[in-house]
């Protein structure tokens, strides 16, 4: 893997573009973009499992909320500072994804989808059940005074934007490196033909578990960052809807592409933002997009660009 | 009330839940059995059944019984036709690929749910039951060493709830006769066993699939029409039946019809009983985890045979 490859140039260019956008876009859009970048990390985590390994999970809200509540509860109840709380979020996501992966990977295909869905549902209900700590659907606010890292106030718009960008950049560069490493290639081999990968001597079960855990920790990092940067944790983020969203973003942007998750998240975020101004039934768009994508464009935006024009897109 | 009457009451409520659940889950099970696809939008077809029942009852006006009977006929037919159309327009085109079907039916779920929100609105709306007289139930009591029948306050049921149970049983028997005694049933079972071979023998598999998908949705709609006089029609009412139907179909063994009925009774009754005595949230947590574990360790279902 060369350091100055076209793929790296693309990723670094994208990060520079996002940094430059902060100074050119109006405040409303930079606020949105900060949110989108954090959510794109969630989508990138999902993409690692769905796009590269070929495992369709319907329970990623569980990993996202594990990170969110790992950090949120540590700060809200334990009065922890952001750095150890963020670590707590990552550890929570690591443990949850490890256990879910270990159990769910005993199944394949449709059963895997339903098992992950059921685990996520059980997780959501658990958050509601312990409502006296988590405050259930209502959620809790993380006080502004607590949200400063190394003396930097993360609730400030500029700091928040660049904190989101740093997380996004780290996730993009890490996934970019993973998917072009030998390990990443093996994941693609599993996606393309699991039996052949097994026959070639790869420990497919173990590799899939690593993929689930990596994907879960990335999703958890996104959840923890979301709670930290926007100061709120609630059970809404653990509902089925938040398991469907990353699937939608990845499908729309292009499964198995490194920049697809961001593109999909941007498009869907603004589509929903626009539609919610028109009607209260804005989730209709989610449905139409899902059906249209499965029917007509299973490769998504970046996937189609790669197939038609720019073959080298990572 | 004492424990005894409480338990009987819970069992009666559980039986009503189980009856409706059996119909809804049977729809999901037939679709999975014949077409080998999981329909995530199943709960929304249930919701549509309830909403259309409200609409029919409102339009017919007149006597509640007339509106109810009209709804019981019209709602499943309309919902079935819509499902069959969705099958031809969407599922057929993606060639019933199991994973893409799930994604597409999730999309369908949002389209139906949000479409209903736009037209029917966010309010819950009631449907009048065709008849609804209270039956107070007796309970044996010992007073002063003598045996007597007491009628504890609030201990009873309604004629309509008993009717739900009877009607669901009748529909299930009719379905069983359809599957085992008619040519249509034979064709469905042949398609279930081997779609390729069925096609080779001249069975129009595409049409069978559309009909089966419609039949599955129609069964959910029937269950909803039966329950809607007890529980109001609302655009978000499809969530719980979907989850419970999933649980039933998985516990009963994917695609096994007798297994589905037994599991529906088991889950419906225990859901009723557990929710009366324990926290419903805890009951749901245990149920969803149990289902996940069944799928992980016994994928053929508790009652299904290993293939």
XYZ file of C-alpha atoms in Angstrom:
621
model
C 0.000 0.000 0.000
C 1.553 3.262 -1.120
C 1.259 6.299 1.108
C 0.735 8.751 -1.748
C -1.861 6.786 -3.636
C -4.839 8.330 -5.439
C -7.088 6.955 -2.718
C -5.161 8.723 0.035
C -5.128 11.920 -2.005
C -8.897 11.688 -2.382
C -9.411 11.175 1.352
C -7.067 14.004 2.349
C -8.651 16.266 -0.268
C -12.108 15.487 1.107
C -10.974 16.307 4.636
C -9.428 19.586 3.449
C -12.630 20.413 1.576
C -14.714 19.817 4.715
C -12.347 22.068 6.708
C -12.630 24.789 4.059
C -16.427 24.505 3.978
C -16.591 25.672 7.582
C -15.322 29.096 6.547
C -17.541 29.421 3.475
C -20.905 27.947 4.463
C -23.450 29.797 6.612
C -23.713 28.778 10.264
C -26.908 26.755 9.735
C -25.194 24.435 7.266
C -21.975 24.041 9.229
C -24.116 23.007 12.203
C -25.782 20.400 10.013
C -22.471 19.296 8.582
C -21.018 18.715 12.061
C -23.943 16.425 12.791
C -23.618 14.699 9.418
C -19.887 14.036 9.890
C -20.535 12.343 13.239
C -23.350 10.289 11.729
C -21.164 9.471 8.716
C -18.765 7.731 11.115
C -21.715 5.566 12.163
C -22.392 4.863 8.480
C -18.716 4.038 7.871
C -18.811 1.554 10.714
C -21.916 0.017 9.194
C -20.312 -0.002 5.753
C -17.340 -1.995 7.023
C -19.694 -4.836 7.901
C -22.339 -4.479 5.195
C -20.403 -3.053 2.277
C -17.131 -4.922 2.690
C -17.948 -8.114 4.604
C -21.431 -8.596 3.138
C -23.199 -8.985 6.479
C -26.494 -7.074 6.646
C -27.212 -6.130 10.251
C -30.503 -4.613 11.364
C -29.247 -3.893 14.860
C -26.542 -1.249 14.608
C -28.551 1.183 16.723
C -27.484 -1.051 19.600
C -23.778 -0.314 19.016
C -24.432 3.382 18.427
C -26.425 3.645 21.644
C -23.874 1.522 23.543
C -21.317 4.228 22.758
C -23.793 6.992 23.472
C -24.874 5.618 26.846
C -21.376 4.421 27.751
C -20.228 8.026 27.526
C -23.500 9.602 28.600
C -23.995 7.591 31.773
C -20.334 7.943 32.764
C -20.669 11.718 32.529
C -24.237 12.039 33.778
C -24.113 9.650 36.727
C -20.373 9.163 37.206
C -19.421 12.816 36.609
C -16.512 11.626 34.460
C -14.541 13.989 32.249
C -14.921 13.621 28.452
C -11.741 11.619 27.736
C -12.344 8.665 30.099
C -16.079 8.855 29.326
C -15.345 8.541 25.598
C -13.187 5.524 26.387
C -16.071 4.089 28.422
C -18.296 4.523 25.365
C -15.816 2.684 23.154
C -15.451 -0.129 25.693
C -19.239 -0.464 26.006
C -19.535 -0.747 22.212
C -16.637 -3.225 22.128
C -18.246 -5.513 24.688
C -21.750 -5.292 23.236
C -20.575 -5.905 19.666
C -18.326 -8.733 20.822
C -21.181 -10.546 22.547
C -23.725 -9.863 19.791
C -21.210 -10.831 17.107
C -20.265 -14.051 18.882
C -23.903 -15.133 19.114
C -25.337 -13.704 15.901
C -22.535 -15.019 13.674
C -23.704 -18.547 14.403
C -26.500 -17.695 11.973
C -26.331 -16.484 8.377
C -28.441 -14.514 5.913
C -31.970 -13.663 6.968
C -31.560 -15.225 10.419
C -28.539 -12.949 11.046
C -30.662 -9.927 10.188
C -33.460 -10.976 12.531
C -31.123 -11.924 15.402
C -29.379 -8.545 15.246
C -32.778 -6.835 15.052
C -33.969 -8.725 18.136
C -30.817 -7.920 20.127
C -31.169 -4.251 19.261
C -34.833 -4.310 20.255
C -33.915 -5.947 23.572
C -31.263 -3.242 24.058
C -33.777 -0.480 23.385
C -36.253 -2.003 25.848
C -33.473 -2.371 28.426
C -32.791 1.365 28.189
C -36.507 1.990 28.784
C -36.623 -0.537 31.623
C -33.824 1.222 33.508
C -35.613 4.518 32.988
C -34.677 5.773 36.457
C -31.046 5.992 35.295
C -31.414 6.544 31.553
C -34.613 8.622 31.683
C -35.965 6.481 28.814
C -37.447 8.204 25.775
C -37.093 11.601 27.356
C -33.312 11.179 27.615
C -30.929 13.407 29.515
C -28.843 16.455 28.796
C -25.101 16.459 29.388
C -24.307 19.776 31.031
C -22.353 22.278 28.989
C -19.871 22.796 31.848
C -18.876 19.125 31.620
C -18.313 19.111 27.892
C -14.821 20.538 27.661
C -11.816 18.522 26.575
C -8.307 19.806 27.435
C -9.834 23.188 28.192
C -11.622 23.355 24.816
C -15.356 23.954 25.105
C -16.921 21.363 22.760
C -20.331 23.023 22.818
C -18.904 26.011 20.923
C -19.838 25.867 17.208
C -16.314 26.152 15.822
C -14.773 23.686 18.270
C -17.628 21.281 17.718
C -17.232 21.379 13.953
C -13.528 20.661 14.092
C -13.923 17.969 16.752
C -16.451 16.271 14.432
C -14.056 16.718 11.516
C -11.152 15.178 13.451
C -13.267 12.148 14.359
C -14.496 11.850 10.785
C -10.986 12.218 9.363
C -9.619 9.578 11.714
C -12.437 7.179 10.833
C -12.017 7.811 7.100
C -8.258 7.283 7.129
C -8.549 4.194 9.330
C -11.273 2.555 7.213
C -9.399 3.592 4.086
C -6.312 1.793 5.397
C -8.286 -1.234 6.609
C -10.084 -1.886 3.337
C -6.871 -1.749 1.332
C -4.952 -3.952 3.770
C -4.723 -7.712 3.477
C -7.381 -8.025 6.152
C -9.766 -5.789 4.211
C -9.194 -7.776 1.035
C -10.039 -10.946 2.918
C -13.301 -9.400 4.111
C -14.198 -8.657 0.493
C -13.288 -12.241 -0.380
C -15.724 -13.440 2.309
C -18.411 -11.161 0.884
C -17.865 -12.420 -2.639
C -17.619 -16.120 -1.850
C -17.555 -17.316 1.709
C -17.014 -20.975 0.872
C -14.050 -20.224 -1.321
C -12.499 -18.060 1.411
C -12.948 -20.932 3.864
C -11.429 -23.345 1.399
C -8.397 -21.097 0.954
C -7.737 -21.586 4.640
C -9.051 -18.357 6.136
C -10.680 -18.570 9.547
C -13.850 -16.951 8.223
C -15.738 -17.059 11.536
C -12.952 -15.226 13.364
C -12.530 -12.625 10.609
C -16.256 -11.951 10.575
C -16.225 -11.486 14.345
C -13.370 -8.985 14.038
C -15.373 -7.157 11.365
C -18.445 -7.009 13.618
C -16.396 -5.675 16.530
C -14.565 -3.071 14.391
C -17.878 -1.993 12.925
C -19.468 -1.896 16.367
C -16.651 0.172 17.898
C -16.768 2.700 15.029
C -20.547 2.974 15.479
C -20.029 3.328 19.229
C -17.432 6.072 18.669
C -20.019 7.902 16.604
C -22.672 7.489 19.311
C -20.308 8.663 22.053
C -19.200 11.666 19.989
C -22.814 12.524 19.219
C -23.703 12.606 22.918
C -20.561 14.581 23.753
C -20.801 17.173 20.977
C -24.554 17.717 21.044
C -25.000 17.156 24.768
C -27.921 14.782 24.677
C -28.541 11.028 25.011
C -31.999 9.497 24.535
C -33.632 6.145 23.816
C -34.769 7.385 20.383
C -31.246 6.684 19.156
C -31.658 3.017 20.094
C -34.864 2.447 18.100
C -35.093 0.361 14.939
C -35.111 3.574 12.950
C -31.475 4.210 13.886
C -30.597 0.731 12.672
C -32.294 1.473 9.348
C -30.633 4.882 8.849
C -27.023 3.663 8.461
C -28.257 0.974 6.059
C -30.023 3.674 4.054
C -27.041 6.056 4.057
C -24.704 3.303 2.922
C -27.091 2.008 0.255
C -27.639 5.521 -1.049
C -23.994 6.579 -0.973
C -22.643 3.269 -2.225
C -21.904 0.126 -0.246
C -18.279 -0.915 -0.287
C -16.920 2.563 -1.058
C -14.983 4.612 1.502
C -16.627 7.990 0.813
C -20.112 6.627 0.031
C -21.325 6.717 3.674
C -20.642 10.469 3.911
C -22.287 11.192 0.562
C -25.338 9.097 1.512
C -25.622 10.749 4.922
C -25.434 14.254 3.392
C -28.101 13.486 0.786
C -30.492 11.794 3.200
C -30.001 14.422 5.901
C -30.910 17.264 3.575
C -33.743 15.326 1.921
C -35.339 14.665 5.319
C -34.588 18.221 6.440
C -36.334 19.567 3.350
C -39.280 17.169 3.561
C -39.909 17.753 7.259
C -40.584 21.381 6.369
C -43.349 20.234 4.026
C -45.114 17.457 5.910
C -45.037 15.602 9.225
C -44.907 12.342 7.260
C -41.337 13.048 6.119
C -40.252 9.475 6.840
C -42.182 8.580 3.701
C -39.014 9.624 1.878
C -37.029 6.993 3.747
C -39.423 4.357 2.461
C -39.415 5.600 -1.111
C -35.612 5.849 -1.101
C -35.209 2.303 0.232
C -37.576 0.798 -2.350
C -36.141 2.829 -5.221
C -32.562 1.926 -4.253
C -33.254 -1.807 -4.113
C -35.173 -1.662 -7.393
C -33.066 0.614 -9.551
C -29.720 1.541 -7.998
C -28.349 -1.183 -5.772
C -24.839 0.304 -6.128
C -25.686 3.747 -4.756
C -24.248 7.070 -5.890
C -20.514 6.482 -5.476
C -20.890 2.823 -6.504
C -22.483 3.905 -9.782
C -19.790 6.527 -10.401
C -17.165 3.855 -9.802
C -18.831 1.343 -12.098
C -19.373 3.851 -14.918
C -16.567 6.381 -14.845
C -13.868 6.381 -12.184
C -12.714 2.804 -11.744
C -10.062 3.496 -9.108
C -12.405 4.928 -6.456
C -11.629 3.235 -3.152
C -59.977 -9.152 43.401
C -58.126 -12.252 44.498
C -55.409 -14.033 42.612
C -57.792 -16.630 41.101
C -60.168 -14.278 39.291
C -57.214 -12.170 38.254
C -55.598 -15.179 36.597
C -58.807 -16.170 34.787
C -59.122 -12.600 33.532
C -55.523 -12.634 32.316
C -56.151 -15.929 30.514
C -59.243 -14.524 28.801
C -57.351 -11.426 27.668
C -54.483 -13.656 26.605
C -56.845 -15.802 24.544
C -58.079 -12.742 22.631
C -54.478 -11.661 21.952
C -53.576 -15.204 20.936
C -56.526 -15.471 18.532
C -55.628 -12.303 16.653
C -51.935 -13.109 16.814
C -52.556 -16.549 15.320
C -54.178 -14.944 12.256
C -51.468 -12.308 11.830
C -48.579 -14.699 12.371
C -50.186 -17.240 10.036
C -50.048 -14.644 7.276
C -46.331 -14.093 7.877
C -45.728 -17.827 8.102
C -47.500 -18.665 4.832
C -45.558 -15.990 2.981
C -42.295 -17.267 4.417
C -43.230 -20.904 3.832
C -44.198 -20.582 0.174
C -42.030 -17.672 -0.989
C -39.048 -17.974 1.384
C -39.033 -14.242 2.039
C -39.519 -12.257 5.241
C -42.098 -9.519 4.927
C -41.132 -6.709 7.317
C -44.130 -4.659 6.170
C -46.520 -7.291 7.541
C -47.449 -5.183 10.573
C -48.411 -2.313 8.270
C -50.851 -4.531 6.379
C -52.383 -5.277 9.763
C -52.603 -1.549 10.473
C -54.138 -0.937 7.036
C -56.796 -3.544 7.832
C -57.794 -1.627 10.963
C -57.760 1.749 9.210
C -59.819 0.480 6.275
C -62.242 -1.122 8.747
C -62.726 2.294 10.367
C -63.214 3.878 6.972
C -65.753 1.259 5.809
C -67.657 1.450 9.103
C -67.831 5.246 8.798
C -68.989 5.202 5.188
C -71.618 2.490 5.767
C -72.865 4.272 8.871
C -76.164 2.516 9.644
C -76.039 -0.196 12.293
C -72.565 -1.022 13.693
C -73.063 -4.703 12.831
C -73.624 -3.881 9.156
C -70.497 -1.727 9.012
C -68.492 -4.395 10.803
C -69.526 -7.208 8.459
C -68.802 -5.001 5.445
C -65.360 -4.186 6.927
C -64.614 -7.843 7.594
C -65.162 -8.575 3.893
C -63.798 -5.418 2.272
C -60.685 -4.677 4.375
C -58.889 -8.023 3.785
C -59.731 -7.877 0.068
C -58.396 -4.342 -0.357
C -55.286 -5.024 1.723
C -54.710 -8.313 -0.104
C -54.981 -6.573 -3.479
C -52.526 -3.879 -2.385
C -50.066 -6.508 -1.166
C -50.377 -8.472 -4.397
C -49.694 -5.282 -6.334
C -46.640 -4.559 -4.160
C -45.430 -8.093 -4.860
C -45.688 -7.647 -8.614
C -44.222 -4.135 -8.627
C -41.364 -4.639 -6.176
C -40.610 -8.151 -4.931
C -41.023 -9.821 -8.307
C -38.578 -7.367 -9.855
C -35.841 -8.050 -7.342
C -36.369 -11.748 -7.913
C -37.280 -12.468 -4.258
C -33.655 -12.148 -3.187
C -34.027 -12.721 0.592
C -31.857 -9.813 1.781
C -32.993 -7.249 -0.768
C -36.603 -8.239 -0.034
C -36.099 -7.291 3.597
C -34.679 -3.892 2.636
C -37.498 -3.314 0.140
C -40.203 -4.318 2.632
C -38.666 -1.997 5.247
C -39.143 0.714 2.621
C -42.704 -0.460 2.065
C -43.264 -0.292 5.821
C -42.375 3.405 5.879
C -44.381 4.146 2.738
C -47.574 2.536 4.086
C -47.152 3.922 7.596
C -46.353 7.464 6.545
C -48.926 7.367 3.743
C -51.522 6.507 6.369
C -50.278 9.347 8.549
C -50.777 11.767 5.655
C -54.307 10.594 4.811
C -55.780 9.109 7.981
C -53.977 11.415 10.389
C -52.220 10.899 13.704
C -55.358 10.267 15.803
C -56.564 6.909 17.092
C -60.101 6.236 15.905
C -62.595 3.729 17.296
C -64.877 1.301 15.493
C -68.170 0.280 17.113
C -68.370 -3.430 17.915
C -71.360 -5.163 16.269
C -72.568 -6.347 19.662
C -71.031 -5.914 23.056
C -72.902 -7.075 26.099
C -71.099 -7.689 29.336
C -70.961 -11.124 30.855
C -70.251 -11.097 34.566
C -68.460 -14.277 35.567
C -69.206 -16.140 38.801
C -66.538 -17.152 41.271
C -67.033 -19.782 43.981
C -66.701 -18.457 47.510
C -66.979 -19.892 50.989
C -68.999 -17.709 53.252
C -69.896 -18.956 56.753
C -68.997 -22.493 55.779
C -71.493 -22.467 52.931
C -70.642 -22.562 49.238
C -71.936 -19.696 47.112
C -71.350 -18.038 43.752
C -70.072 -14.503 43.971
C -69.729 -11.991 41.157
C -66.553 -10.007 41.954
C -66.622 -6.456 40.611
C -64.842 -6.104 37.282
C -64.654 -9.850 36.809
C -66.129 -10.636 33.434
C -65.762 -10.422 29.714
C -67.812 -9.253 26.764
C -69.663 -11.228 24.121
C -67.574 -9.485 21.496
C -64.297 -10.760 22.933
C -65.632 -14.306 22.889
C -66.707 -13.720 19.291
C -63.132 -12.700 18.358
C -61.835 -16.033 19.609
C -64.545 -18.017 17.788
C -64.129 -16.053 14.551
C -60.334 -16.446 14.533
C -60.711 -20.197 15.119
C -63.223 -20.432 12.247
C -60.923 -18.517 9.876
C -57.990 -20.763 10.807
C -60.067 -23.895 10.131
C -61.134 -22.446 6.770
C -57.479 -21.715 5.970
C -56.493 -25.253 6.913
C -59.231 -26.645 4.632
C -58.033 -24.341 1.845
C -54.445 -25.530 2.184
C -55.178 -29.260 2.495
C -58.450 -29.887 0.657
C -58.513 -27.630 -2.385
C -56.628 -27.402 -5.632
C -55.441 -23.898 -4.761
C -53.920 -25.299 -1.582
C -52.277 -28.091 -3.520
C -50.750 -25.585 -5.917
C -49.445 -23.490 -3.016
C -47.911 -26.520 -1.333
C -46.340 -27.643 -4.603
C -44.805 -24.188 -5.075
C -43.557 -24.297 -1.490
C -41.809 -27.616 -2.033
C -40.058 -26.724 -5.253
C -40.865 -23.599 -7.231
C -38.763 -24.673 -10.236
C -40.470 -28.037 -10.500
C -43.888 -26.439 -10.020
C -43.148 -24.093 -12.906
C -42.096 -27.038 -15.038
C -45.490 -28.613 -14.370
C -47.233 -25.520 -15.668
C -48.066 -23.803 -12.400
C -48.024 -20.009 -12.874
C -45.569 -19.454 -10.022
C -45.490 -15.665 -10.477
C -49.253 -15.465 -9.983
C -49.131 -17.918 -7.064
C -46.548 -15.726 -5.343
C -48.671 -12.604 -5.775
C -51.735 -14.439 -4.447
C -49.839 -15.878 -1.481
C -48.439 -12.457 -0.610
C -51.975 -11.057 -0.840
C -53.373 -13.907 1.253
C -50.750 -13.335 3.958
C -51.537 -9.619 4.128
C -55.284 -10.367 4.038
C -54.951 -12.628 7.089
C -53.214 -9.839 9.005
C -55.980 -7.453 7.937
C -58.648 -9.890 9.172
C -56.961 -10.084 12.545
C -56.910 -6.287 12.686
C -60.604 -5.946 11.740
C -61.477 -8.347 14.557
C -59.442 -6.457 17.149
C -60.209 -2.884 16.082
C -63.517 -2.594 18.050
C -61.490 -3.379 21.185
C -58.343 -1.458 20.263
C -58.578 1.718 18.190
C -57.143 2.177 14.704
C -53.884 4.141 14.704
C -51.145 4.593 12.121
C -48.422 3.219 14.436
C -50.346 0.129 15.570
C -48.415 -2.226 13.261
C -45.216 -2.377 15.343
C -46.222 -4.722 18.125
C -48.054 -7.269 15.936
C -45.017 -7.401 13.645
C -42.663 -8.131 16.513
C -45.000 -10.678 18.094
C -45.637 -12.369 14.729
C -41.893 -12.634 14.181
C -41.545 -14.229 17.593
C -44.388 -16.661 16.925
C -43.154 -17.677 13.487
C -39.614 -18.219 14.745
C -40.628 -20.156 17.857
C -43.098 -22.224 15.850
C -40.531 -23.060 13.197
C -40.247 -20.953 10.044
C -42.946 -22.002 7.600
C -44.573 -24.643 9.809
C -48.318 -23.893 9.987
C -49.328 -26.098 12.968
C -46.234 -24.841 14.789
C -47.367 -21.268 14.153
C -50.793 -21.849 15.746
C -49.322 -23.550 18.811
C -46.699 -20.836 19.226
C -49.343 -18.106 18.811
C -51.361 -19.646 21.633
C -48.249 -19.951 23.781
C -47.002 -16.409 23.135
C -50.425 -14.747 23.162
C -51.443 -16.372 26.434
C -48.128 -15.784 28.149
C -48.029 -12.189 26.883
C -51.465 -11.616 28.420
C -50.608 -13.335 31.683
C -47.108 -11.868 32.067
C -48.264 -8.305 31.320
C -50.922 -8.564 34.048
C -48.490 -9.700 36.723
C -45.122 -8.319 35.624
C -43.691 -5.253 33.915
C -44.625 -5.478 30.211
C -41.224 -4.021 29.265
C -39.389 -6.768 31.122
C -41.653 -9.370 29.489
C -40.782 -7.968 26.063
C -37.053 -7.929 26.813
C -37.152 -11.574 27.836
C -39.279 -12.509 24.824
C -37.018 -10.793 22.250
C -33.853 -12.228 23.797
C -35.465 -15.677 23.903
C -36.290 -15.422 20.212
C -32.755 -14.363 19.337
C -31.435 -17.328 21.310
C -33.862 -19.740 19.616
C -32.639 -18.531 16.218
C -29.018 -18.853 17.269
C -29.182 -22.261 18.917
C -32.232 -23.903 17.370
C -32.826 -22.245 13.996
C -35.510 -24.737 12.968
C -37.755 -23.413 15.778
C -38.819 -25.117 18.961
C -41.414 -27.216 17.156
C -39.918 -27.424 13.687
C -37.997 -30.378 12.330
C -34.368 -30.138 11.318
C -34.259 -30.073 7.544
